[in-house]
Amino acid sequence: MDFSRGILILFSLICSVAGQAPVVSVEPQTATVRQGESVSFRCQARRGAQPIQLVWKKANSQALPVNVKTGPDGSVLTVANARPDNQGQYRCVASNSVGRNTATAVLNVKHAPKVHLTPAGPLRVRMGDPVSVECRATGRPRPTLTWKRQGSTLQLVTKEANDVNTIQWPVVHPEDSGVYICQAENNEGVSEVKVEVIVAGLPGAPVASVGATEMTVVDGHTVTMECQASGSPPPVITWSKLRAPLPWKHTMAGGVLTLTSVGRQDSGQYICNATNIHGYSEAYTQMEVESPPYATSLPDQVRLRPGDALRVQCLAHGSHPIQFEWSRGERGSLPPGAETTKDGKLLIAHVRLSDSGTYKCVATNHIGSSEALAKVIIKA
């Protein structure tokens, strides 16, 4: 009786499976590849009435791209030499005489950005008109967008919304003429597109220009900034500094600004303004003043007993990055157990009488170097 019941249960299970639509799954469900790489998805029908037919389709019902192939039995989908347009969902459709079911695989293709500008340019506009240029980029991961002016490394202030980065001028001036670059970057690469903006002024209106839009100088040197301007009548040229007065050691003559013995506090943006009866024009020079290090030791003298801990800090003012190197007087090498850190510390956990002496810190940057001394006295 039990044997007969088992046969009936098995028979009912077989009939149940035979009367089912396919149960289908896909491995992997999601895959991410770089552009040019290949990937495969496997579709399996685990249950259902035989025979079962497997067919791969794009989720948007479009035909499979030419670089996407399926195996002889339809179970394996292979994307060879992946392209950005291969990204998306792929559906495996399993069907039999009872019905059909689907499973979905998602492919992500990482690729370097591609940039598009609207309008593409060159843009010829009149002085006083509003101007804007929109920058869009495709790429995966999502790229970051920045604008800069050709010849300058300064990032421009722009408006970003809904994956569009817009550079705009509510009122454009002749000095805004130039080539502007939108750059898109992700961890797969960098791409950029240029647009030229040409601003036509009124007859005789000034157009100012500077000899250098960026300059890096060394502390204590004399600097000259040249400004030229066209226009009729000839414009008057003046210089100013953004958000600060001009350095007190300055002279102006014929559009040339001379700064003597510059210091780090003189860094900033300098503005040349050309003015006549038809209007005005501005041009800008960004100056950065760099200085060699000036090193000090804190403390510069320390008295300890054997077994005490020595801690001396080397400090330096100047342009970064600054490297620190400690040595010991005429011996050069530090005593055993001495440690130094990147930020200029000298450490000895337990000093000995033999550790007495003069220690020297040398601070160095790309302009020069400076040294400071620390006298260590150890007595029992």
CSV table of C-alpha atoms in Angstrom, one decimal:
chain,number,residue,atom,x,y,z
A,1,MET,CA,0.0,0.0,0.0
A,2,ASP,CA,2.8,2.5,0.9
A,3,PHE,CA,4.7,1.5,-2.3
A,4,SER,CA,1.6,2.3,-4.4
A,5,ARG,CA,1.1,5.6,-2.6
A,6,GLY,CA,4.8,6.6,-3.4
A,7,ILE,CA,4.3,5.7,-7.0
A,8,LEU,CA,1.2,7.9,-7.2
A,9,ILE,CA,3.0,10.8,-5.5
A,10,LEU,CA,6.0,10.5,-7.9
A,11,PHE,CA,3.6,10.3,-10.9
A,12,SER,CA,1.8,13.4,-9.7
A,13,LEU,CA,5.0,15.4,-9.3
A,14,ILE,CA,6.2,14.4,-12.8
A,15,CYS,CA,2.8,15.5,-14.2
A,16,SER,CA,3.0,18.7,-12.3
A,17,VAL,CA,6.4,19.6,-13.6
A,18,ALA,CA,5.4,18.5,-17.1
A,19,GLY,CA,2.6,20.9,-17.0
A,20,GLN,CA,4.6,23.9,-15.8
A,21,ALA,CA,5.8,27.0,-17.7
A,22,PRO,CA,9.6,27.3,-17.5
A,23,VAL,CA,11.3,28.7,-14.3
A,24,VAL,CA,14.3,30.7,-15.6
A,25,SER,CA,17.3,32.4,-14.0
A,26,VAL,CA,20.3,34.4,-15.2
A,27,GLU,CA,23.9,34.4,-13.9
A,28,PRO,CA,25.3,36.9,-13.3
A,29,GLN,CA,22.4,39.2,-12.8
A,30,THR,CA,24.6,42.3,-13.1
A,31,ALA,CA,28.0,42.8,-14.7
A,32,THR,CA,30.3,45.8,-15.1
A,33,VAL,CA,33.1,45.9,-17.7
A,34,ARG,CA,35.4,48.5,-19.2
A,35,GLN,CA,35.0,49.5,-22.8
A,36,GLY,CA,36.7,46.9,-25.0
A,37,GLU,CA,36.3,44.1,-22.5
A,38,SER,CA,34.1,41.0,-23.0
A,39,VAL,CA,31.4,39.4,-20.7
A,40,SER,CA,29.0,36.5,-20.8
A,41,PHE,CA,25.6,35.8,-19.2
A,42,ARG,CA,24.2,32.3,-18.8
A,43,CYS,CA,20.5,31.6,-18.8
A,44,GLN,CA,19.1,28.4,-17.2
A,45,ALA,CA,15.6,26.9,-17.2
A,46,ARG,CA,15.4,24.9,-14.0
A,47,ARG,CA,11.9,23.5,-14.3
A,48,GLY,CA,9.2,23.2,-16.8
A,49,ALA,CA,7.7,21.1,-19.5
A,50,GLN,CA,10.2,20.0,-22.2
A,51,PRO,CA,11.2,21.1,-24.8
A,52,ILE,CA,12.2,24.6,-23.6
A,53,GLN,CA,13.4,27.2,-26.0
A,54,LEU,CA,15.8,30.0,-24.8
A,55,VAL,CA,16.0,33.4,-26.7
A,56,TRP,CA,17.9,36.5,-25.6
A,57,LYS,CA,16.6,40.0,-26.4
A,58,LYS,CA,17.4,43.6,-25.5
A,59,ALA,CA,14.9,44.9,-22.9
A,60,ASN,CA,13.9,47.7,-25.2
A,61,SER,CA,12.9,45.1,-27.9
A,62,GLN,CA,15.6,46.3,-30.2
A,63,ALA,CA,17.7,43.8,-32.1
A,64,LEU,CA,20.9,42.5,-30.5
A,65,PRO,CA,24.0,44.6,-31.5
A,66,VAL,CA,26.4,43.0,-34.0
A,67,ASN,CA,29.0,42.4,-31.2
A,68,VAL,CA,26.5,40.5,-29.0
A,69,LYS,CA,26.1,36.8,-29.8
A,70,THR,CA,24.3,33.8,-28.4
A,71,GLY,CA,25.5,30.2,-28.2
A,72,PRO,CA,24.0,27.3,-30.2
A,73,ASP,CA,21.4,26.4,-27.6
A,74,GLY,CA,20.6,30.0,-26.8
A,75,SER,CA,21.6,29.8,-23.1
A,76,VAL,CA,24.8,31.9,-23.2
A,77,LEU,CA,24.9,35.6,-24.3
A,78,THR,CA,28.3,37.0,-25.0
A,79,VAL,CA,29.2,40.7,-25.4
A,80,ALA,CA,32.5,41.0,-27.2
A,81,ASN,CA,34.6,44.2,-27.2
A,82,ALA,CA,31.9,46.0,-25.2
A,83,ARG,CA,30.9,49.5,-26.4
A,84,PRO,CA,29.0,52.2,-24.5
A,85,ASP,CA,25.8,51.5,-26.5
A,86,ASN,CA,25.9,47.9,-25.2
A,87,GLN,CA,24.9,49.1,-21.8
A,88,GLY,CA,21.5,48.3,-20.6
A,89,GLN,CA,19.2,45.3,-19.8
A,90,TYR,CA,19.1,42.0,-21.6
A,91,ARG,CA,16.2,39.5,-21.2
A,92,CYS,CA,16.4,35.8,-21.5
A,93,VAL,CA,13.0,34.5,-22.6
A,94,ALA,CA,12.3,30.8,-21.9
A,95,SER,CA,9.2,29.3,-23.5
A,96,ASN,CA,7.5,25.9,-23.8
A,97,SER,CA,4.1,24.5,-24.7
A,98,VAL,CA,2.6,25.7,-21.4
A,99,GLY,CA,3.9,29.3,-21.3
A,100,ARG,CA,6.9,31.5,-21.0
A,101,ASN,CA,8.9,33.4,-18.3
A,102,THR,CA,11.8,35.9,-18.5
A,103,ALA,CA,14.9,36.7,-16.4
A,104,THR,CA,16.9,40.0,-16.8
A,105,ALA,CA,20.6,40.7,-16.8
A,106,VAL,CA,22.1,44.2,-16.5
A,107,LEU,CA,25.3,45.3,-18.2
A,108,ASN,CA,27.2,48.4,-17.2
A,109,VAL,CA,30.0,49.6,-19.5
A,110,LYS,CA,32.6,52.0,-18.0
A,111,HIS,CA,34.1,54.4,-20.5
A,112,ALA,CA,35.9,57.7,-20.8
A,113,PRO,CA,33.8,60.8,-21.1
A,114,LYS,CA,32.6,62.4,-24.4
A,115,VAL,CA,31.8,66.1,-24.3
A,116,HIS,CA,29.2,68.1,-26.2
A,117,LEU,CA,28.8,71.9,-26.2
A,118,THR,CA,25.6,73.9,-27.0
A,119,PRO,CA,26.2,76.1,-29.0
A,120,ALA,CA,29.3,74.7,-30.5
A,121,GLY,CA,30.9,78.0,-31.6
A,122,PRO,CA,32.7,80.0,-32.6
A,123,LEU,CA,30.4,82.6,-31.0
A,124,ARG,CA,30.4,86.1,-32.4
A,125,VAL,CA,28.5,88.4,-30.0
A,126,ARG,CA,28.1,92.1,-29.3
A,127,MET,CA,29.4,93.8,-26.3
A,128,GLY,CA,26.7,94.0,-23.6
A,129,ASP,CA,24.8,90.9,-24.9
A,130,PRO,CA,24.1,87.9,-22.6
A,131,VAL,CA,26.0,84.8,-23.5
A,132,SER,CA,25.9,81.2,-22.2
A,133,VAL,CA,27.3,77.9,-23.3
A,134,GLU,CA,26.1,74.5,-22.0
A,135,CYS,CA,28.4,71.6,-21.5
A,136,ARG,CA,27.1,68.0,-21.4
A,137,ALA,CA,29.1,64.8,-21.1
A,138,THR,CA,28.5,61.1,-21.3
A,139,GLY,CA,30.6,58.6,-19.5
A,140,ARG,CA,30.6,55.9,-16.8
A,141,PRO,CA,31.2,56.6,-14.0
A,142,ARG,CA,29.4,59.9,-14.3
A,143,PRO,CA,32.1,62.5,-15.2
A,144,THR,CA,32.7,65.8,-13.4
A,145,LEU,CA,32.6,68.9,-15.5
A,146,THR,CA,34.8,72.0,-15.1
A,147,TRP,CA,35.4,75.1,-17.2
A,148,LYS,CA,38.6,77.1,-17.6
A,149,ARG,CA,40.0,79.7,-20.0
A,150,GLN,CA,42.7,78.7,-22.4
A,151,GLY,CA,46.1,79.9,-21.1
A,152,SER,CA,44.9,79.7,-17.4
A,153,THR,CA,44.7,76.9,-14.9
A,154,LEU,CA,42.1,78.7,-12.8
A,155,GLN,CA,38.7,76.9,-12.6
A,156,LEU,CA,35.9,79.3,-13.6
A,157,VAL,CA,32.7,79.8,-11.6
A,158,THR,CA,29.8,78.2,-13.5
A,159,LYS,CA,26.3,77.0,-13.0
A,160,GLU,CA,25.6,73.2,-12.7
A,161,ALA,CA,22.2,71.6,-12.8
A,162,ASN,CA,20.7,68.4,-14.2
A,163,ASP,CA,24.1,67.1,-15.5
A,164,VAL,CA,24.7,70.3,-17.5
A,165,ASN,CA,27.5,72.7,-16.6
A,166,THR,CA,26.9,76.2,-18.0
A,167,ILE,CA,29.3,79.1,-18.4
A,168,GLN,CA,27.5,82.4,-18.7
A,169,TRP,CA,27.9,86.1,-18.9
A,170,PRO,CA,24.9,88.3,-18.1
A,171,VAL,CA,26.6,91.1,-19.9
A,172,VAL,CA,29.6,90.3,-22.1
A,173,HIS,CA,32.6,92.6,-22.4
A,174,PRO,CA,35.5,92.7,-25.0
A,175,GLU,CA,37.9,91.3,-22.4
A,176,ASP,CA,35.7,88.2,-22.3
A,177,SER,CA,36.9,87.3,-25.8
A,178,GLY,CA,38.9,84.1,-25.8
A,179,VAL,CA,38.9,80.3,-26.0
A,180,TYR,CA,37.1,78.5,-23.2
A,181,ILE,CA,37.5,74.8,-22.4
A,182,CYS,CA,35.0,72.4,-20.9
A,183,GLN,CA,36.7,69.4,-19.4
A,184,ALA,CA,35.0,66.1,-18.4
A,185,GLU,CA,36.8,63.6,-16.2
A,186,ASN,CA,36.1,60.2,-14.6
A,187,ASN,CA,38.4,57.4,-13.5
A,188,GLU,CA,38.4,56.0,-17.1
A,189,GLY,CA,39.8,59.2,-18.7
A,190,VAL,CA,39.6,62.9,-19.5
A,191,SER,CA,38.0,64.6,-22.5
A,192,GLU,CA,37.7,68.3,-23.3
A,193,VAL,CA,36.0,70.5,-26.0
A,194,LYS,CA,36.9,74.2,-26.8
A,195,VAL,CA,34.7,77.1,-27.8
A,196,GLU,CA,35.8,80.5,-29.0
A,197,VAL,CA,34.0,83.6,-27.9
A,198,ILE,CA,34.5,86.7,-30.0
A,199,VAL,CA,33.1,89.9,-28.5
A,200,ALA,CA,32.7,92.9,-30.9
A,201,GLY,CA,32.8,96.2,-29.1
A,202,LEU,CA,31.4,99.6,-30.1
A,203,PRO,CA,33.6,101.7,-32.5
A,204,GLY,CA,36.5,103.0,-30.5
A,205,ALA,CA,35.7,101.0,-27.3
A,206,PRO,CA,38.8,99.9,-25.4
A,207,VAL,CA,40.1,96.3,-25.5
A,208,ALA,CA,42.7,95.6,-22.8
A,209,SER,CA,45.2,92.7,-22.8
A,210,VAL,CA,48.0,91.7,-20.4
A,211,GLY,CA,51.3,90.1,-21.2
A,212,ALA,CA,50.8,87.2,-18.9
A,213,THR,CA,47.5,85.9,-17.3
A,214,GLU,CA,49.4,83.9,-14.7
A,215,MET,CA,52.8,84.3,-13.1
A,216,THR,CA,54.8,82.7,-10.3
A,217,VAL,CA,57.6,84.7,-8.7
A,218,VAL,CA,60.0,84.4,-5.8
A,219,ASP,CA,59.8,86.3,-2.6
A,220,GLY,CA,62.0,89.5,-2.7
A,221,HIS,CA,62.1,89.8,-6.5
A,222,THR,CA,60.9,92.7,-8.6
A,223,VAL,CA,57.9,92.0,-10.9
A,224,THR,CA,56.6,93.9,-13.9
A,225,MET,CA,53.1,93.5,-15.3
A,226,GLU,CA,52.4,94.9,-18.8
A,227,CYS,CA,49.0,96.0,-20.0
A,228,GLN,CA,48.1,97.2,-23.5
A,229,ALA,CA,44.8,98.6,-24.8
A,230,SER,CA,43.4,99.6,-28.2
A,231,GLY,CA,40.6,102.1,-28.6
A,232,SER,CA,39.9,105.6,-29.9
A,233,PRO,CA,40.4,108.0,-28.2
A,234,PRO,CA,43.4,106.2,-26.6
A,235,PRO,CA,42.1,104.7,-23.3
A,236,VAL,CA,43.5,105.6,-19.9
A,237,ILE,CA,45.1,102.5,-18.3
A,238,THR,CA,45.1,101.9,-14.5
A,239,TRP,CA,45.9,99.0,-12.3
A,240,SER,CA,44.2,97.7,-9.1
A,241,LYS,CA,44.2,94.6,-7.0
A,242,LEU,CA,41.2,92.4,-6.3
A,243,ARG,CA,39.9,92.9,-2.8
A,244,ALA,CA,43.1,94.7,-1.6
A,245,PRO,CA,45.1,97.8,-2.3
A,246,LEU,CA,48.2,97.7,-4.5
A,247,PRO,CA,51.4,96.9,-2.6
A,248,TRP,CA,52.9,100.1,-1.3
A,249,LYS,CA,56.2,99.4,-3.2
A,250,HIS,CA,54.7,99.9,-6.7
A,251,THR,CA,55.0,102.3,-9.6
A,252,MET,CA,52.8,102.7,-12.8
A,253,ALA,CA,54.0,104.1,-16.1
A,254,GLY,CA,52.6,103.6,-19.6
A,255,GLY,CA,50.5,100.6,-18.7
A,256,VAL,CA,53.4,98.9,-16.9
A,257,LEU,CA,52.9,98.0,-13.2
A,258,THR,CA,56.2,97.4,-11.3
A,259,LEU,CA,56.3,95.8,-7.9
A,260,THR,CA,59.6,95.8,-6.0
A,261,SER,CA,60.6,93.3,-3.3
A,262,VAL,CA,57.4,91.3,-3.4
A,263,GLY,CA,56.2,89.2,-0.5
A,264,ARG,CA,53.7,86.3,-0.1
A,265,GLN,CA,51.1,88.8,1.0
A,266,ASP,CA,51.3,90.4,-2.5
A,267,SER,CA,49.9,87.2,-4.1
A,268,GLY,CA,46.5,87.7,-5.8
A,269,GLN,CA,44.7,88.9,-8.9
A,270,TYR,CA,45.8,92.2,-10.5
A,271,ILE,CA,43.3,94.1,-12.8
A,272,CYS,CA,44.2,96.3,-15.7
A,273,ASN,CA,41.4,98.7,-16.6
A,274,ALA,CA,41.3,100.6,-19.8
A,275,THR,CA,38.7,103.4,-20.1
A,276,ASN,CA,37.6,106.0,-22.7
A,277,ILE,CA,34.4,107.8,-23.6
A,278,HIS,CA,33.0,104.6,-25.3
A,279,GLY,CA,33.4,102.3,-22.4
A,280,TYR,CA,35.9,100.2,-20.5
A,281,SER,CA,37.7,96.9,-20.7
A,282,GLU,CA,39.5,94.8,-18.1
A,283,ALA,CA,42.3,92.2,-18.2
A,284,TYR,CA,43.6,90.1,-15.4
A,285,THR,CA,46.9,88.7,-14.1
A,286,GLN,CA,47.1,86.1,-11.4
A,287,MET,CA,50.3,86.4,-9.4
A,288,GLU,CA,51.6,83.8,-6.9
A,289,VAL,CA,54.6,84.7,-4.7
A,290,GLU,CA,56.6,81.7,-3.5
A,291,SER,CA,59.2,81.9,-0.8
A,292,PRO,CA,62.1,79.6,0.4
A,293,PRO,CA,61.7,78.1,3.9
A,294,TYR,CA,62.6,79.9,7.1
A,295,ALA,CA,63.3,77.2,9.7
A,296,THR,CA,63.2,77.4,13.5
A,297,SER,CA,63.6,74.8,16.2
A,298,LEU,CA,61.2,74.5,19.2
A,299,PRO,CA,62.9,74.5,21.6
A,300,ASP,CA,66.3,75.5,20.4
A,301,GLN,CA,67.9,74.3,23.7
A,302,VAL,CA,66.8,71.5,26.0
A,303,ARG,CA,68.2,70.0,29.2
A,304,LEU,CA,67.5,66.4,30.1
A,305,ARG,CA,68.6,63.6,32.3
A,306,PRO,CA,69.5,60.1,31.1
A,307,GLY,CA,66.3,58.1,30.5
A,308,ASP,CA,64.2,61.2,29.7
A,309,ALA,CA,62.4,61.6,26.4
A,310,LEU,CA,63.6,64.1,23.8
A,311,ARG,CA,61.0,65.9,21.7
A,312,VAL,CA,62.1,68.7,19.4
A,313,GLN,CA,59.9,70.2,16.6
A,314,CYS,CA,61.3,71.8,13.5
A,315,LEU,CA,59.0,74.5,12.1
A,316,ALA,CA,59.3,76.3,8.8
A,317,HIS,CA,57.5,79.1,7.0
A,318,GLY,CA,57.5,79.2,3.2
A,319,SER,CA,55.9,77.7,0.1
A,320,HIS,CA,54.7,74.1,0.5
A,321,PRO,CA,55.5,71.3,0.2
A,322,ILE,CA,58.4,71.5,2.7
A,323,GLN,CA,60.7,68.5,3.6
A,324,PHE,CA,62.5,68.2,6.9
A,325,GLU,CA,65.8,66.4,7.6
A,326,TRP,CA,67.5,66.1,11.0
A,327,SER,CA,71.2,65.4,11.5
A,328,ARG,CA,73.6,65.6,14.4
A,329,GLY,CA,76.3,68.2,14.4
A,330,GLU,CA,79.6,67.1,12.9
A,331,ARG,CA,78.8,63.4,13.2
A,332,GLY,CA,76.0,63.7,10.6
A,333,SER,CA,74.1,60.5,11.5
A,334,LEU,CA,71.5,60.5,14.3
A,335,PRO,CA,72.2,58.3,17.4
A,336,PRO,CA,70.6,54.8,17.6
A,337,GLY,CA,67.0,55.0,18.6
A,338,ALA,CA,66.3,58.4,17.2
A,339,GLU,CA,63.2,58.8,15.1
A,340,THR,CA,62.0,61.6,12.8
A,341,THR,CA,58.6,62.4,11.3
A,342,LYS,CA,57.6,64.0,8.0
A,343,ASP,CA,56.3,67.1,9.8
A,344,GLY,CA,59.7,67.8,11.3
A,345,LYS,CA,59.7,66.1,14.8
A,346,LEU,CA,62.9,64.6,16.3
A,347,LEU,CA,62.1,62.0,19.0
A,348,ILE,CA,64.4,59.9,21.3
A,349,ALA,CA,62.4,57.8,23.7
A,350,HIS,CA,65.2,57.4,26.3
A,351,VAL,CA,68.3,59.6,26.0
A,352,ARG,CA,71.8,58.7,27.1
A,353,LEU,CA,74.7,60.9,28.1
A,354,SER,CA,76.2,60.3,24.7
A,355,ASP,CA,73.2,61.8,23.0
A,356,SER,CA,74.3,65.3,24.1
A,357,GLY,CA,75.2,67.7,21.3
A,358,THR,CA,73.9,70.0,18.6
A,359,TYR,CA,71.2,68.7,16.2
A,360,LYS,CA,70.5,70.4,12.9
A,361,CYS,CA,67.2,70.5,11.0
A,362,VAL,CA,67.3,71.4,7.3
A,363,ALA,CA,63.9,72.5,5.8
A,364,THR,CA,63.8,72.4,2.0
A,365,ASN,CA,61.3,73.3,-0.7
A,366,HIS,CA,61.6,73.7,-4.5
A,367,ILE,CA,63.0,77.2,-4.1
A,368,GLY,CA,65.7,76.8,-1.4
A,369,SER,CA,66.5,75.6,2.1
A,370,SER,CA,67.1,76.8,5.6
A,371,GLU,CA,68.5,75.3,8.7
A,372,ALA,CA,67.8,75.5,12.5
A,373,LEU,CA,69.9,74.2,15.4
A,374,ALA,CA,68.8,72.6,18.6
A,375,LYS,CA,71.3,72.2,21.5
A,376,VAL,CA,70.7,69.1,23.7
A,377,ILE,CA,72.3,69.0,27.1
A,378,ILE,CA,72.1,65.7,29.1
A,379,LYS,CA,73.5,65.6,32.6
A,380,ALA,CA,73.1,62.9,35.3
